[in-house]
Coordinates of C-alpha atoms and ligand atoms in Angstrom, one line a residue:
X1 CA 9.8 3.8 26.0
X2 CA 11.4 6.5 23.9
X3 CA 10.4 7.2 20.7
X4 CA 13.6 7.5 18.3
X5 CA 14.0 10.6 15.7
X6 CA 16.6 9.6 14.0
X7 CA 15.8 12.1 11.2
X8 CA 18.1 13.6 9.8
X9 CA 17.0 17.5 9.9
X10 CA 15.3 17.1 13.0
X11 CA 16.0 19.2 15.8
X12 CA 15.4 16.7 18.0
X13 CA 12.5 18.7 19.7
X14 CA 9.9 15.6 19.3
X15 CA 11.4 13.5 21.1
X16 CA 8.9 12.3 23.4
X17 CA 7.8 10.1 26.2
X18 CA 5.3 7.6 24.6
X19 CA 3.5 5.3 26.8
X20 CA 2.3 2.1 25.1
X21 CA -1.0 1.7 27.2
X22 CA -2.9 0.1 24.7
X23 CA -1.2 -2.9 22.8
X24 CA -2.5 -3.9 19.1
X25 CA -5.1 -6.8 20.5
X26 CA -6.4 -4.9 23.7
X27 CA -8.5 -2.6 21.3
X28 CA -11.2 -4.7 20.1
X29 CA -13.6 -1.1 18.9
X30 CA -10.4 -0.3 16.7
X31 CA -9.5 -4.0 15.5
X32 CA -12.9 -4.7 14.1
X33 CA -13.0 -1.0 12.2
X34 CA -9.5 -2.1 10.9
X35 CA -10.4 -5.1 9.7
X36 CA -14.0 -3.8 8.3
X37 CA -12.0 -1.2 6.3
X38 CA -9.1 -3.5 5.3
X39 CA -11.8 -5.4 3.4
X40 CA -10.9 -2.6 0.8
X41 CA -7.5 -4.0 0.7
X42 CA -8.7 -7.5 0.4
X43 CA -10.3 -6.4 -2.9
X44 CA -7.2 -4.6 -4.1
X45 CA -5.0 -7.8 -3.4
X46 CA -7.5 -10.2 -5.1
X47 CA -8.4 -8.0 -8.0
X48 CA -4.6 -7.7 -8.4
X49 CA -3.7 -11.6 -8.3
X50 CA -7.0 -13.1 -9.9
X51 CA -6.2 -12.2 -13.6
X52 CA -3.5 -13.7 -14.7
X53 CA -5.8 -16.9 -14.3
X54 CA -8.6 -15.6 -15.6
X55 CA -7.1 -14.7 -18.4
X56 CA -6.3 -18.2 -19.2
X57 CA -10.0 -19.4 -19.6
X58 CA -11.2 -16.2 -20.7
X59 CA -8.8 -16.6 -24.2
X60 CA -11.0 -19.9 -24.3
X61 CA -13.8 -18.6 -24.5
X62 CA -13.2 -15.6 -27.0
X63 CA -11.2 -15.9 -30.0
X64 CA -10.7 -11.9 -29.8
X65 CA -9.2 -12.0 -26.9
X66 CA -6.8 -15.6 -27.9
X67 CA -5.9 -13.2 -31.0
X68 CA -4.8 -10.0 -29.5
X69 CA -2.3 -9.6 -27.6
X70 CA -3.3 -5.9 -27.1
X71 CA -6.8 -7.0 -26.0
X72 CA -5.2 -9.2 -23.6
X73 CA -2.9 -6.4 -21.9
X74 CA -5.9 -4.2 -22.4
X75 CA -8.2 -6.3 -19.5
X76 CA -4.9 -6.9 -17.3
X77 CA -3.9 -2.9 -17.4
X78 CA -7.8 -1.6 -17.6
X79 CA -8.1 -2.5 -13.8
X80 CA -4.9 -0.1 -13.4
X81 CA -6.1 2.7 -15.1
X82 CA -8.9 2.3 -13.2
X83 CA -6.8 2.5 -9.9
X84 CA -5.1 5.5 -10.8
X85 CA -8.4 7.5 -11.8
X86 CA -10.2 6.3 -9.1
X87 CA -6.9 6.9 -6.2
X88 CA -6.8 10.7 -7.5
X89 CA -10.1 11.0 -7.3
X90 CA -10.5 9.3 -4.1
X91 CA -8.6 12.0 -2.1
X92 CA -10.7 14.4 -2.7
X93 CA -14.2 12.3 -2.0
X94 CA -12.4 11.6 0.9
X95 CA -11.5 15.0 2.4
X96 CA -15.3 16.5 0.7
X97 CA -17.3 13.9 1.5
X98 CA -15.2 11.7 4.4
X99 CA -13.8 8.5 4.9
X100 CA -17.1 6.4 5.1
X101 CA -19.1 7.8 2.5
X102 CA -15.7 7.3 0.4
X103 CA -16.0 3.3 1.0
X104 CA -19.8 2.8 0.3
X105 CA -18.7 4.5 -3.3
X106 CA -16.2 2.0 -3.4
X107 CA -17.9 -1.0 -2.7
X108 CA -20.5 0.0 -5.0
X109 CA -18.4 1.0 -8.0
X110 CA -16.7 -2.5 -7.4
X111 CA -20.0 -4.2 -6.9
X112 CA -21.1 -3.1 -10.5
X113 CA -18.0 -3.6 -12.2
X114 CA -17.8 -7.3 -10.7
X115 CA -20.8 -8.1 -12.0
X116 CA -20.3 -5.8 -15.3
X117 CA -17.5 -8.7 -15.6
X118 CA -19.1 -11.7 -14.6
X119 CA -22.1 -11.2 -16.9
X120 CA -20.1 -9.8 -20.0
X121 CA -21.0 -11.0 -23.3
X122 CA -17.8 -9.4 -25.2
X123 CA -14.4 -8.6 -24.6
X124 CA -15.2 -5.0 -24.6
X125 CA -17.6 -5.4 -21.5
X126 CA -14.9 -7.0 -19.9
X127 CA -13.1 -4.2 -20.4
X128 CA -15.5 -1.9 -19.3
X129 CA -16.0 -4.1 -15.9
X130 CA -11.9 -4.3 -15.1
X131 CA -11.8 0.0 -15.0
X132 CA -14.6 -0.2 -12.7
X133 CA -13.1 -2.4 -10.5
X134 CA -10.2 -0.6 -10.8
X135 CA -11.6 2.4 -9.7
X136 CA -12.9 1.0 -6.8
X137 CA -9.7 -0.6 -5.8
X138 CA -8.4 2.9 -6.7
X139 CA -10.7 5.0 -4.3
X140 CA -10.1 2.0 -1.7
X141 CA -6.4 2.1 -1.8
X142 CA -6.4 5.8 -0.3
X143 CA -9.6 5.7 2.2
X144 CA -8.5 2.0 4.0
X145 CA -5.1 3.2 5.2
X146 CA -6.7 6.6 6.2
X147 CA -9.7 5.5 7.6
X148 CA -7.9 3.2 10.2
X149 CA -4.9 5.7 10.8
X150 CA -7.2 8.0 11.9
X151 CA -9.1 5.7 14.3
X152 CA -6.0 4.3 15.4
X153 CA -3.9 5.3 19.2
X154 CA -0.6 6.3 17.7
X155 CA 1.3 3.8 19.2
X156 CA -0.7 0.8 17.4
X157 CA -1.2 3.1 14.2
X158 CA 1.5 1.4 11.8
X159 CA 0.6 -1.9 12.8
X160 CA -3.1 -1.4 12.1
X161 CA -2.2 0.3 8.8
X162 CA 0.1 -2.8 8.2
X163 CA -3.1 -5.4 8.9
X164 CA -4.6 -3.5 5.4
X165 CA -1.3 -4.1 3.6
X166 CA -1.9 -8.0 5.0
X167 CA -5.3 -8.3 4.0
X168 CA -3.9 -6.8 0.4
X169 CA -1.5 -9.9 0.4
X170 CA -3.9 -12.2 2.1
X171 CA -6.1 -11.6 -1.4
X172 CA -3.4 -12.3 -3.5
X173 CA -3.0 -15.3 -1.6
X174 CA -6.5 -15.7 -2.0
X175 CA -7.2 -15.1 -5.4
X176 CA -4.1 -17.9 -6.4
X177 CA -6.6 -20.7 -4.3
X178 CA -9.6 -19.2 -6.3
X179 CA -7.8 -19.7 -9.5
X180 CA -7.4 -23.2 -8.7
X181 CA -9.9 -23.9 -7.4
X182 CA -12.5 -22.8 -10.2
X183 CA -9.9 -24.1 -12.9
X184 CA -12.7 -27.5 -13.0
X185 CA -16.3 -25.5 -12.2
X186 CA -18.7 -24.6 -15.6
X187 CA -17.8 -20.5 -16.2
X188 CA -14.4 -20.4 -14.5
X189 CA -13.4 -17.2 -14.8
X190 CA -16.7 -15.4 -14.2
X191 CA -16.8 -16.9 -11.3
X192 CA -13.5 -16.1 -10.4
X193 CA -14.0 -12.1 -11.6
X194 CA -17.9 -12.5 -9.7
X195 CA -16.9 -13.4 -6.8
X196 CA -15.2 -10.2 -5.4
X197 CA -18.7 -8.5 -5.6
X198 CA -19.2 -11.1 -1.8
X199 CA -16.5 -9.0 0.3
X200 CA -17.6 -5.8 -1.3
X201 CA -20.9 -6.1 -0.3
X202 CA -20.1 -7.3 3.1
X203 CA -17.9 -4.3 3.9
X204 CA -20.8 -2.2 2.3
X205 CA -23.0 -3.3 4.9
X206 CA -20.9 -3.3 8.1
X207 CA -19.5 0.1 7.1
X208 CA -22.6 1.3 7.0
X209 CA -22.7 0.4 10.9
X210 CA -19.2 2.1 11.6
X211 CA -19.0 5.6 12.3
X212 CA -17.2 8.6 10.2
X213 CA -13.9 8.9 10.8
X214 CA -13.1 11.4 14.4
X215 CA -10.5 13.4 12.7
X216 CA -12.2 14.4 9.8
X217 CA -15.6 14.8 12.0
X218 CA -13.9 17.0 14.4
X219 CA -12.0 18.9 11.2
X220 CA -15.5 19.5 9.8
X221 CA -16.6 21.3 12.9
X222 CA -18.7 18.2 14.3
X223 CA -16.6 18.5 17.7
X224 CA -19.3 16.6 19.6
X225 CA -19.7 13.2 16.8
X226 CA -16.5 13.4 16.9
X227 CA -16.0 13.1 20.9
X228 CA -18.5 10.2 20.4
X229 CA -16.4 8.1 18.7
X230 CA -13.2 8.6 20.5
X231 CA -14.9 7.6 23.6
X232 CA -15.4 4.0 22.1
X233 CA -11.6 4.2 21.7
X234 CA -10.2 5.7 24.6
X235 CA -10.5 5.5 28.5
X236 CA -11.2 8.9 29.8
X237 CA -7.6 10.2 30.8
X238 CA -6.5 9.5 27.1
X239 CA -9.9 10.7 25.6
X240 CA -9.1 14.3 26.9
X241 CA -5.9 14.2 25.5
X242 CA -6.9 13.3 22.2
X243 CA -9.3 16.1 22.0
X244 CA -7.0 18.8 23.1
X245 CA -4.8 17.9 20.7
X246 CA -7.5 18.1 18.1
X247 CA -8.1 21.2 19.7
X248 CA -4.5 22.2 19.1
X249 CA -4.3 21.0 16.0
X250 CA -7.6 22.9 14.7
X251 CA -6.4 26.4 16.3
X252 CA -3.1 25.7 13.8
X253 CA -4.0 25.8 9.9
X254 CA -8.0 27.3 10.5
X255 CA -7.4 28.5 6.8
X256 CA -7.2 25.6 5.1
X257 CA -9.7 23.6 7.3
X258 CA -12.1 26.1 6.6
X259 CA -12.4 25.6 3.1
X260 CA -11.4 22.4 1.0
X261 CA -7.9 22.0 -0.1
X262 CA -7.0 21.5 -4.1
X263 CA -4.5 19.4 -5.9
X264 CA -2.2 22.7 -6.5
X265 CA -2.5 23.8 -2.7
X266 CA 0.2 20.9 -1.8
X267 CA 2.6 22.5 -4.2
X268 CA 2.8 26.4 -2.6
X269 CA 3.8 25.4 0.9
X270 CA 6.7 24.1 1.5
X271 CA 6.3 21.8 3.9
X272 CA 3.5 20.1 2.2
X273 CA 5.9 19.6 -0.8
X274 CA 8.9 18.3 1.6
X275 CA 5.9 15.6 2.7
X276 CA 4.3 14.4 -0.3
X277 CA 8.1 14.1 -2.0
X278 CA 8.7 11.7 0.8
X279 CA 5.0 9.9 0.7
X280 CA 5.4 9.8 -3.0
X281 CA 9.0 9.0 -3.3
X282 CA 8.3 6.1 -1.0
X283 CA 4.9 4.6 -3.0
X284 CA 7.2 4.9 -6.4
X285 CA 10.1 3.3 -4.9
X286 CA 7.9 0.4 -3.5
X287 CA 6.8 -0.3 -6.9
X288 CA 10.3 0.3 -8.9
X289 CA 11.8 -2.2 -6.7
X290 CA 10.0 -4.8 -8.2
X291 CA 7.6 -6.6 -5.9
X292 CA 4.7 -7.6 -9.0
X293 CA 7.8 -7.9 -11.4
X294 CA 9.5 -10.4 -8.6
X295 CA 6.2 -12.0 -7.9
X296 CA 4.9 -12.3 -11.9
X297 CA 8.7 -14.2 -12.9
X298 CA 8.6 -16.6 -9.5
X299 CA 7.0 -19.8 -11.6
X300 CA 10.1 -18.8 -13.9
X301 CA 12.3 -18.7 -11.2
X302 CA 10.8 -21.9 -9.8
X303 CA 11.1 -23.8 -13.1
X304 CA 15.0 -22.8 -13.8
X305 CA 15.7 -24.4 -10.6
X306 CA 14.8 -27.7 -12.7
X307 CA 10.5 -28.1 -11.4
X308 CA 9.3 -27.6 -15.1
X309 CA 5.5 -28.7 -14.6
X310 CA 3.0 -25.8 -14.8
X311 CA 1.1 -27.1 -12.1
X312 CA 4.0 -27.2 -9.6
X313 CA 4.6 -23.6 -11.0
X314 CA 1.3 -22.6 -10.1
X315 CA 1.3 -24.3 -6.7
X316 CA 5.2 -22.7 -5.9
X317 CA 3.4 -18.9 -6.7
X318 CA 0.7 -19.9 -3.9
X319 CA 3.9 -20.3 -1.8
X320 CA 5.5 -17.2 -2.6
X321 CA 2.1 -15.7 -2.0
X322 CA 1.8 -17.1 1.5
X323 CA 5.5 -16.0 2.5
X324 CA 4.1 -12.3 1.3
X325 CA 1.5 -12.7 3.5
X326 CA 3.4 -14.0 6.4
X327 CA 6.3 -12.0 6.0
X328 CA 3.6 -8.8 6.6
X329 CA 2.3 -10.4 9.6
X330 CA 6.2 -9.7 10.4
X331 CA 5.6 -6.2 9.4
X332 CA 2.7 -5.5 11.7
X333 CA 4.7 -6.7 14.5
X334 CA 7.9 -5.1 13.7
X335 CA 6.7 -1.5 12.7
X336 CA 5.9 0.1 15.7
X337 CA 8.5 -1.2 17.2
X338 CA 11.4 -0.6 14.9
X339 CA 10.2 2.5 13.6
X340 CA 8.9 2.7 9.5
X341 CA 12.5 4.3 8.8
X342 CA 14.5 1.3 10.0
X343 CA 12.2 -0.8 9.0
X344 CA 12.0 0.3 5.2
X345 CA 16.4 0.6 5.5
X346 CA 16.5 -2.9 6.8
X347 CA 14.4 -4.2 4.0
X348 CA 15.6 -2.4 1.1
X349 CA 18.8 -3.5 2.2
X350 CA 17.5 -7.1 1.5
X351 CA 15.6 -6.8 -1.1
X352 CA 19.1 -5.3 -2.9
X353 CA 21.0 -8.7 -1.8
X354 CA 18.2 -10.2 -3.3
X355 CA 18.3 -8.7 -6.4
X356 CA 21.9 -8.9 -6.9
X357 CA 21.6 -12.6 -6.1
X358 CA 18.6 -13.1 -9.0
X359 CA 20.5 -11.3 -11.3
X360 CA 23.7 -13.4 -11.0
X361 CA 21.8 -16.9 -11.3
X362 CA 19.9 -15.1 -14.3
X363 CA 23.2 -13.8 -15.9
X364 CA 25.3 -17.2 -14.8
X365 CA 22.4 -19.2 -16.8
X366 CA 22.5 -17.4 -19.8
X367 CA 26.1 -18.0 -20.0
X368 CA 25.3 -21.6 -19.1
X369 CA 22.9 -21.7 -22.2
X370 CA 25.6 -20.1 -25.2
X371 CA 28.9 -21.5 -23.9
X372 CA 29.5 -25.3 -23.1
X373 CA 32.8 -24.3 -21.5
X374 CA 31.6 -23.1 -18.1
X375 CA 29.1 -25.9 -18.3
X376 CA 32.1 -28.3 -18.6
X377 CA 33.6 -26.1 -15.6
X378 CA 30.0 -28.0 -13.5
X379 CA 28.6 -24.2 -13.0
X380 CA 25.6 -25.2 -14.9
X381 CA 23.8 -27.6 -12.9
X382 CA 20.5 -27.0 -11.0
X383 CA 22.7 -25.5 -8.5
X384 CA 22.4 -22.0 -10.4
X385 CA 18.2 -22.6 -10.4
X386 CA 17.9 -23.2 -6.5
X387 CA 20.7 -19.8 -6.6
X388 CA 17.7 -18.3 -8.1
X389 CA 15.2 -19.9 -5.6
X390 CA 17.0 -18.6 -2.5
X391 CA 17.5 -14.9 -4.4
X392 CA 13.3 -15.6 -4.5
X393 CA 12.9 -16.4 -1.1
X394 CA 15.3 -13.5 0.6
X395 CA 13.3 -11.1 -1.4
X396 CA 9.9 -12.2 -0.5
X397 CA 11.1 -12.4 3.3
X398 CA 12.9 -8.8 3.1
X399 CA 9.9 -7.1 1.1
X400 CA 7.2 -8.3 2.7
X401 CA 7.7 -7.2 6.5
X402 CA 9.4 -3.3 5.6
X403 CA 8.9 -2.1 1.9
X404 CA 5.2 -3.6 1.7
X405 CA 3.6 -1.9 4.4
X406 CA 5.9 0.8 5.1
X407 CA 4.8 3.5 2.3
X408 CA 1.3 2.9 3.2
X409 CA 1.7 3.6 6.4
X410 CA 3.5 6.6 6.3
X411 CA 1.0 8.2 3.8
X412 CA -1.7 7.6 6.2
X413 CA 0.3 9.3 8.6
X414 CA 2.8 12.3 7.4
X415 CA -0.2 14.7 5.8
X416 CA -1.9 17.5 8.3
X417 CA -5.6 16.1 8.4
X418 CA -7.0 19.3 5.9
X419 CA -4.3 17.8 3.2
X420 CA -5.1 14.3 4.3
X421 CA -7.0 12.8 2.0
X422 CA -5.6 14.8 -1.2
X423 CA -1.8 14.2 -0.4
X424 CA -2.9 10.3 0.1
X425 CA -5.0 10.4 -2.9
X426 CA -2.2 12.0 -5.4
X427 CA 0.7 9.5 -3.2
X428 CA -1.2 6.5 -4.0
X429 CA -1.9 7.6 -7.9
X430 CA 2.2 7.9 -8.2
X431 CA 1.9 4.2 -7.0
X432 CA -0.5 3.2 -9.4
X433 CA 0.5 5.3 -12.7
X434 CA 5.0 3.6 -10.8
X435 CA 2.8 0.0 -11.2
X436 CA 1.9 0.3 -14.5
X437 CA 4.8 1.6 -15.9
X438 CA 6.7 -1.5 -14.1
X439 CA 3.9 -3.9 -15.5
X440 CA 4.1 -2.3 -19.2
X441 CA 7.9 -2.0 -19.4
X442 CA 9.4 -4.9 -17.9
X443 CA 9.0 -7.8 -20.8
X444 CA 10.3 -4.9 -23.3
X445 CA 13.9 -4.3 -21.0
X446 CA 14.1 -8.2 -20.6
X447 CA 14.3 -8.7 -24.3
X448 CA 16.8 -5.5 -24.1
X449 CA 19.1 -6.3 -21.6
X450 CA 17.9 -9.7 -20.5
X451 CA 16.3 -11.1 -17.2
X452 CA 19.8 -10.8 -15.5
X453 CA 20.4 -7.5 -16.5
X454 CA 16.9 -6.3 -15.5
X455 CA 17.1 -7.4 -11.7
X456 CA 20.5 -5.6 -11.9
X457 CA 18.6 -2.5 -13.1
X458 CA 16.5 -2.7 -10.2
X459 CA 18.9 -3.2 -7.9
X460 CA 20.5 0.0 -9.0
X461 CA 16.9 1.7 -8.0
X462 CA 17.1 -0.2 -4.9
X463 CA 20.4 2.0 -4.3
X464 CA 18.5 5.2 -4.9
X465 CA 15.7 3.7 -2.6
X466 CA 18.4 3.2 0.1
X467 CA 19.4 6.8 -0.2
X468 CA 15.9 8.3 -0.1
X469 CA 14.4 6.6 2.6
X470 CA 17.2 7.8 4.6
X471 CA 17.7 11.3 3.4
X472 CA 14.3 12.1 3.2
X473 CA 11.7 10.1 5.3
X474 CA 11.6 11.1 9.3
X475 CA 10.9 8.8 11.8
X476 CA 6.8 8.7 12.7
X477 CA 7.0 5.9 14.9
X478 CA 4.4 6.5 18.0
X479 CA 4.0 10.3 17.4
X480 CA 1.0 12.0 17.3
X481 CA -0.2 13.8 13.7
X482 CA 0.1 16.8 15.4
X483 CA 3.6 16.0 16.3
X484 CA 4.3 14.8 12.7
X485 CA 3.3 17.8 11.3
X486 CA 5.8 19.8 13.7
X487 CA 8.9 17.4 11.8
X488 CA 8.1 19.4 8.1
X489 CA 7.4 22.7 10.2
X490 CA 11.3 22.2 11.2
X491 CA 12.1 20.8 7.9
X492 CA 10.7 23.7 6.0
X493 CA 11.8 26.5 8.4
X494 CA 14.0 25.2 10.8
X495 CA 13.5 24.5 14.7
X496 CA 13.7 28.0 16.1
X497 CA 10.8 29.6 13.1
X498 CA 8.4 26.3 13.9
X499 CA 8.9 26.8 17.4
X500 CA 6.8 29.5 17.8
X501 CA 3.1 29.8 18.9
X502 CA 1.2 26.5 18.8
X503 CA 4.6 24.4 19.7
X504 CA 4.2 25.8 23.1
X505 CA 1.4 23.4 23.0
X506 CA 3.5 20.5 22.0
X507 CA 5.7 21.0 24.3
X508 CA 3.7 20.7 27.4
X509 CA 2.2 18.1 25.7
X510 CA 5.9 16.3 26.0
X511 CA 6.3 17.4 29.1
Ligands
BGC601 C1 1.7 -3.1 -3.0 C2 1.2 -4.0 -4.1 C3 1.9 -5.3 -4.1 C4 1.7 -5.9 -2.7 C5 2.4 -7.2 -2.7 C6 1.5 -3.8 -1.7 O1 2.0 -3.0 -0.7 O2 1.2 -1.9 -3.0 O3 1.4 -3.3 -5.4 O4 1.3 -6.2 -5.1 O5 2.2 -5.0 -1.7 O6 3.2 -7.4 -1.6

């Protein structure tokens, strides 16, 4: 099978031979690590989707919170500051102190702030709780997608990245049945907020069973922990190749793997700026396309179509919620076979139909509302509502599987291992700080230029989206690290300059 580098700036030089010995289920070592550290993004998903309901019964029960409007937006947005402190900072535990020592803080910094919540006796402790969580979804949102791309064979790595993006939608899903299904029980929403603290302090205790991560082992000079754990994950042909390539790799940048790399390092090479503009660009555009806005107006959407009960609105965002999910089962599959490139092009290409389709219905049913003409002219039945349902549905389907997974992926992947954990730190801040200026600007452009006009907006960004992806994110599909950093060696200083010295290696390598 041939690995494609469509690229544009590539020299080509990568192409390579990839055999696909080991197939996504045939790794049961590497499944159960994924799925131990994708608990992290189970706790991201369902702190994500379990507020809105809470918030409902928590207004019950304090009259501060039923009063303020800033209180309220104060708890929902808390958990993202959180995020963004704790996904900066996270890069750096995670390159100092490693992967695994990275998610035991996590769990335990979400383990408090769970119960910080469930127990709080004021709004203000709530408050306090929510930026813990957050900063233990924060740290957890870099080290998952690391953890298990470094553990990963490359040719399973984007679909084993992709099964943390699932379990993040498989806790939104999640967090919608816990809504409901608390809505009756004595304490409903400190249950609902309480409850996280179970997973957390599961993955605490398998982790603590799961070795440190090889690549970062072997970067911290522990060559023979290291070989330890990549013999539980290869067979003894592929095992040696791994380690030479480690080897490789380690004789390359010694400077920067000798001592740890800071946040302003990334900025004076040039090849580390040409990758995180493309990591980053990708985490800001997943966000400024408008998955949480898309997902937050669906019971809208549902009820133009003419379903006005809240209930049914409730039980159609549980739908929407399960086609997320399922469209990233789609993802898994689809990623490391279509590559992340064609995948991302394919979706943002649907998601823009999409939008273009919302915005329509949206605009056609505030005409509909001001002039009786055109609803003499029979435009303004529920025909324009299930307009809007299908622009729903298309989106969900095209996100799900390319622009959900996609940018997490290829941050786990696109960083040399010393920069690792910083460049996937300060990506995944962008797509924090890129979440909550979507979550805090949104209702304010509706009432400017209207629901309509706002999905047009974002279809415009889905243009710009379009364009980035393909002028400036390579192909990783199937290659090595070691192979990804050559692509922003050739980038930076052209083919001929990066294929000096340690490419010899690479190429008998693809030989
Ligand atoms: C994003 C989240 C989003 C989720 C829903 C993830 O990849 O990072 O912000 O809520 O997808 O699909």
């Amino acid at each position: 099978m041939t690995i494609e580098l469509d690229a544009p700036g590539s020299s080509g030089l990568l192409d390579a031979s990839s055999r696909r010995e080991i197939s996504f289920l045939s790794n049961m070592y590497v499944l159960g690590l994924t799925l131990t550290a994708g608990i992290g993004g189970l706790l991201f998903g369902y702190d994500t989707g379990v507020i809105s309901g809470a918030l409902l019964y928590i207004r019950d029960d304090f009259k501060a919170v039923n009063d303020s409007s800033v209180i309220q937006e104060t708890i929902v947005s808390m958990a993202l500051v959180g995020a963004i402190i704790g996904a900066a900072g996270g890069g750096w535990i995670n390159d100092v102190y490693g992967r695994k020592k990275a998610t035991l803080v996590a769990d335990v910094v979400f383990i408090i702030g769970s119960l910080v919540m469930c127990a709080a006796p004021d709004p203000f402790i709530l408050i306090l709780g929510r930026l813990f969580v957050g900063l233990g979804v924060g740290v957890a949102s870099v080290t998952a997608p690391v953890y298990i791309a470094e553990a990963a064979p490359s040719e399973i790595r984007g679909g084993l990245v992709a099964t943390n993006v699932l379990m993040i939608t498989g806790g939104q899903f999640f967090s919608y049945l816990v809504n409901l299904a608390f809505t009756e029980v004595p304490g409903t929403w400190r249950w609902m907020l309480g409850v996280a603290a179970v997973p957390a302090v599961v993955q605490f205790c398998l982790m603590v069973f799961l070795p440190e991560s090889p690549r970062w082992l072997y970067m911290k000079d522990k060559k023979s922990e290291a070989r330890v754990v990549l013999e539980k994950i290869y067979d003894s042909d592929r095992l040696e190749e791994e380690i030479d390539q480690l080897a490789a790799a380690a004789m390359q940048d010694v400077e920067s793997r000798k001592r740890s790399v800071s946040y302003m390092d990334v900025f004076k090479s040039k090849e580390m700026r040409l990758a995180f503009f493309a990591g980053a660009g990708l985490q800001a555009f997943q966000q400024f396309t408008g998955i949480n806005t898309v997902m937050y107006y669906s019971p809208t959407i549902v009820q133009m179509a003419g379903f006005a009960s809240n209930q049914l609105a409730l039980l159609l965002s549980l739908i929407v919620a399960a086609m997320n999910a399922t469209g990233t089962v789609v993802g898994i599959v689809l990623i490391d076979r279509c590559g992340r490139r064609r995948l991302a092009l394919f979706s943002l290409s649907g998601v823009l139909v999409s939008l273009v389709i919302l915005s329509l219905a949206f605009i056609l049913q505030s005409s509909c509302n001001s002039n009786n003409q055109i609803l003499s002219l029979g435009f303004c039945s529920s025909g324009i509502g299930w307009f809007a349902v299908v622009g729903l549905a298309l989106y969900i389907a095209c996100f799900a599987p390319g622009m959900g997974p996609v940018p997490w992926a290829v941050n786990s992947e696109i960083y040399p291992e010393a920069y690792r954990g910083v460049c996937g730190g300060m990506s995944a801040t962008v797509n924090w700080i890129s979440n909550l200026i979507v979550a805090q600007t949104f209702l304010s452009i509706v009432e400017l230029v209207g629901t309509g006009g706002t999905f047009m907006i974002i279809a415009g960004i889905a243009v710009l989206a379009l364009l980035f992806v393909y002028s400036f994110v390579p192909e990783t599909k199937g290659l090595t690290f070691e192979q990804v950093e050559r692509i922003w060696k050739e980038r930076a200083w052209g083919s001929e300059a990066s294929s000096s010295g340690s490419s010899q290696k690479l190429l008998e390598y693809v030989a």
